Coordinates of C-alpha atoms in Angstrom, one line a residue:
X68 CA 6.3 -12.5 -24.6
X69 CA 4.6 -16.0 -24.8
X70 CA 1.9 -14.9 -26.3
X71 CA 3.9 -13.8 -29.3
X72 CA 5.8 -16.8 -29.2
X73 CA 2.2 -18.8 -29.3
X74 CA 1.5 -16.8 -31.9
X75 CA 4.5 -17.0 -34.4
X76 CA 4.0 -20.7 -33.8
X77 CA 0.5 -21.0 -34.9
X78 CA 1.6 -19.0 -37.8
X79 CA 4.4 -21.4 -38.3
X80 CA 1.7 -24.5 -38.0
X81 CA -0.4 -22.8 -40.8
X82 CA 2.3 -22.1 -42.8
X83 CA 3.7 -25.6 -43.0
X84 CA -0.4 -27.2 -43.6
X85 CA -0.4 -24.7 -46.7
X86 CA 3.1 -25.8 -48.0
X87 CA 2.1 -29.5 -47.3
X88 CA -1.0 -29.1 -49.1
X89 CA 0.3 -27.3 -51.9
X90 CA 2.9 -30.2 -52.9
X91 CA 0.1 -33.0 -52.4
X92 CA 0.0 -36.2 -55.0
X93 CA -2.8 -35.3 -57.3
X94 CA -2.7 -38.4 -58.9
X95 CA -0.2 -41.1 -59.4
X96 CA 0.0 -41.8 -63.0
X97 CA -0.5 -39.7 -65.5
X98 CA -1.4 -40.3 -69.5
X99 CA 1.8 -38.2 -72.2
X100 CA 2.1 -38.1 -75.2
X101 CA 5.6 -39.8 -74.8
X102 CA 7.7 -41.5 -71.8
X103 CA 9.2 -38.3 -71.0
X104 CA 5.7 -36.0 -70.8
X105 CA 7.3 -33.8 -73.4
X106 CA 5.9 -33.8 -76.8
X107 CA 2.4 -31.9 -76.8
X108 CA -0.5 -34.5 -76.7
X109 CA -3.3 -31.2 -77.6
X110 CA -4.2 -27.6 -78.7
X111 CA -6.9 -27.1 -76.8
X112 CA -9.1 -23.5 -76.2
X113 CA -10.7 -22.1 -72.7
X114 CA -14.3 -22.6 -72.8
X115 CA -14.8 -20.7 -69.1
X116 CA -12.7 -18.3 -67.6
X117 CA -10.6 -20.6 -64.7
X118 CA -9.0 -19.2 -61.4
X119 CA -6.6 -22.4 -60.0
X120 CA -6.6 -22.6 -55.9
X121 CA -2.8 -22.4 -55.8
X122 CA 0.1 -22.0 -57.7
X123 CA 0.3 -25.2 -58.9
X124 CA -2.9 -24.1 -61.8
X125 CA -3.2 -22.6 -64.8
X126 CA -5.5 -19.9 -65.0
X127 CA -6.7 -18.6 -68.2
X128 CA -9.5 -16.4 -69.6
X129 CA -12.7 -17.9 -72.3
X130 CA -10.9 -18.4 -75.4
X131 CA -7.3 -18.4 -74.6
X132 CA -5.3 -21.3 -76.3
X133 CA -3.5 -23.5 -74.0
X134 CA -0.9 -26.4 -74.9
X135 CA -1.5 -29.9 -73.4
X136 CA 1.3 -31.9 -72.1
X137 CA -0.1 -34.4 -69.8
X138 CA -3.3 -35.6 -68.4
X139 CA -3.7 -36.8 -64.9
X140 CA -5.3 -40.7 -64.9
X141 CA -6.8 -43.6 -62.8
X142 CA -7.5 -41.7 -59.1
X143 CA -8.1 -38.0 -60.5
X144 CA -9.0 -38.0 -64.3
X145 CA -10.5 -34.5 -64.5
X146 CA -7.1 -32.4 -64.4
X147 CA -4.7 -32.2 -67.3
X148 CA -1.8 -30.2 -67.2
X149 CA -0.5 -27.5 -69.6
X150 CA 0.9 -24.2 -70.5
X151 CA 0.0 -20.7 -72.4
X152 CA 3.0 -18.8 -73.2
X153 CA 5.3 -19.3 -70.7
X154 CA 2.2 -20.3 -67.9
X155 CA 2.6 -23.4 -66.9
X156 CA 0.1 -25.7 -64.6
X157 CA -2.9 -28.2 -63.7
X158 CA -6.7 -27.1 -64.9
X159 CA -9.7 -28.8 -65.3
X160 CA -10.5 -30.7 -68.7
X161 CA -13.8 -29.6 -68.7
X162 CA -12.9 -26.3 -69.1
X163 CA -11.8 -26.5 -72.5
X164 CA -12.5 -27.9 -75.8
X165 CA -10.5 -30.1 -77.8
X166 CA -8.9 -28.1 -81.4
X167 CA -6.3 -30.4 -82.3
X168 CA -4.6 -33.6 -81.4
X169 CA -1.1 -33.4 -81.7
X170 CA 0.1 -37.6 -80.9
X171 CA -1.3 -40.2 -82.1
X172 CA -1.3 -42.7 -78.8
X173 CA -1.1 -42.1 -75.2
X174 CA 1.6 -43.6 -72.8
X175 CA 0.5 -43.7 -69.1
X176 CA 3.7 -43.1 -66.6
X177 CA 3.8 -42.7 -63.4
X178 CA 4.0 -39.0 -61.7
X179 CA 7.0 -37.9 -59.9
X180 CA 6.6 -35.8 -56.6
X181 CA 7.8 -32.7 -59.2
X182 CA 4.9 -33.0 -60.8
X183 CA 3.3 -31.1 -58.1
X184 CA 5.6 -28.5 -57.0
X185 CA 5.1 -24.6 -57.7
X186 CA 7.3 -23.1 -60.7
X187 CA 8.1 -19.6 -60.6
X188 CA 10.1 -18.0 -63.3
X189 CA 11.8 -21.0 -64.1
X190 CA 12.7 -21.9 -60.2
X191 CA 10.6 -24.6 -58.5
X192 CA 9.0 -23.3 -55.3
X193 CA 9.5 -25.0 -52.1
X194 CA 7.5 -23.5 -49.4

């Protein structure tokens, strides 16, 4: 019996590193194409095919067009975040290529800890 309490705590222990990990800061500011981070800055299209670590990413295949809403600044300037039909999430600049500017100057704010939750069918995931 206490080794399967032992056990479920362990699990437990893993559990809560991977939730703590998964809602970590990526950056605290962040460039938009408005105060509010909702007017699309970008059309941009996949250059490589790009598999996120966790739920908080955007995959997407070579060639698929992807909407940009924000771009991560200052500590972590490779990420930028934004959406293909209704996928929504952070990916790596670099793996895309610029088609058309939508704004005409960025605003850097800074990011709010819901910046870096998981969003599931329109409910945010807290693990």
């Amino acid at each position: 019996m206490s080794r399967i309490l032992d056990q479920r705590i362990l699990l437990l222990v893993i559990s809560f590193s991977a939730s703590v990990q998964s809602t970590k800061v990526l950056s605290e500011w962040k460039k938009c194409g408005d105060p509010e981070c909702e007017k699309a800055m970008s059309r941009v299209q996949a250059t490589t095919d790009y598999l996120g670590p966790d739920c908080r990413y955007l995959n997407f295949t070579t060639g698929e067009e992807i909407i940009v809403y924000s771009k991560l600044s200052r500590e972590n300037e490779n990420l930028w975040t934004g959406s293909k039909g209704k996928d929504f999430g952070y990916f790596p600049k670099d793996a895309v290529k610029v088609e058309e500017v939508l704004i005409g100057e960025e605003v850097e704010v800074l990011t709010k800890e819901t910046d870096f939750l998981c969003l599931h069918e329109d409910k945010y995931t807290f693990e």
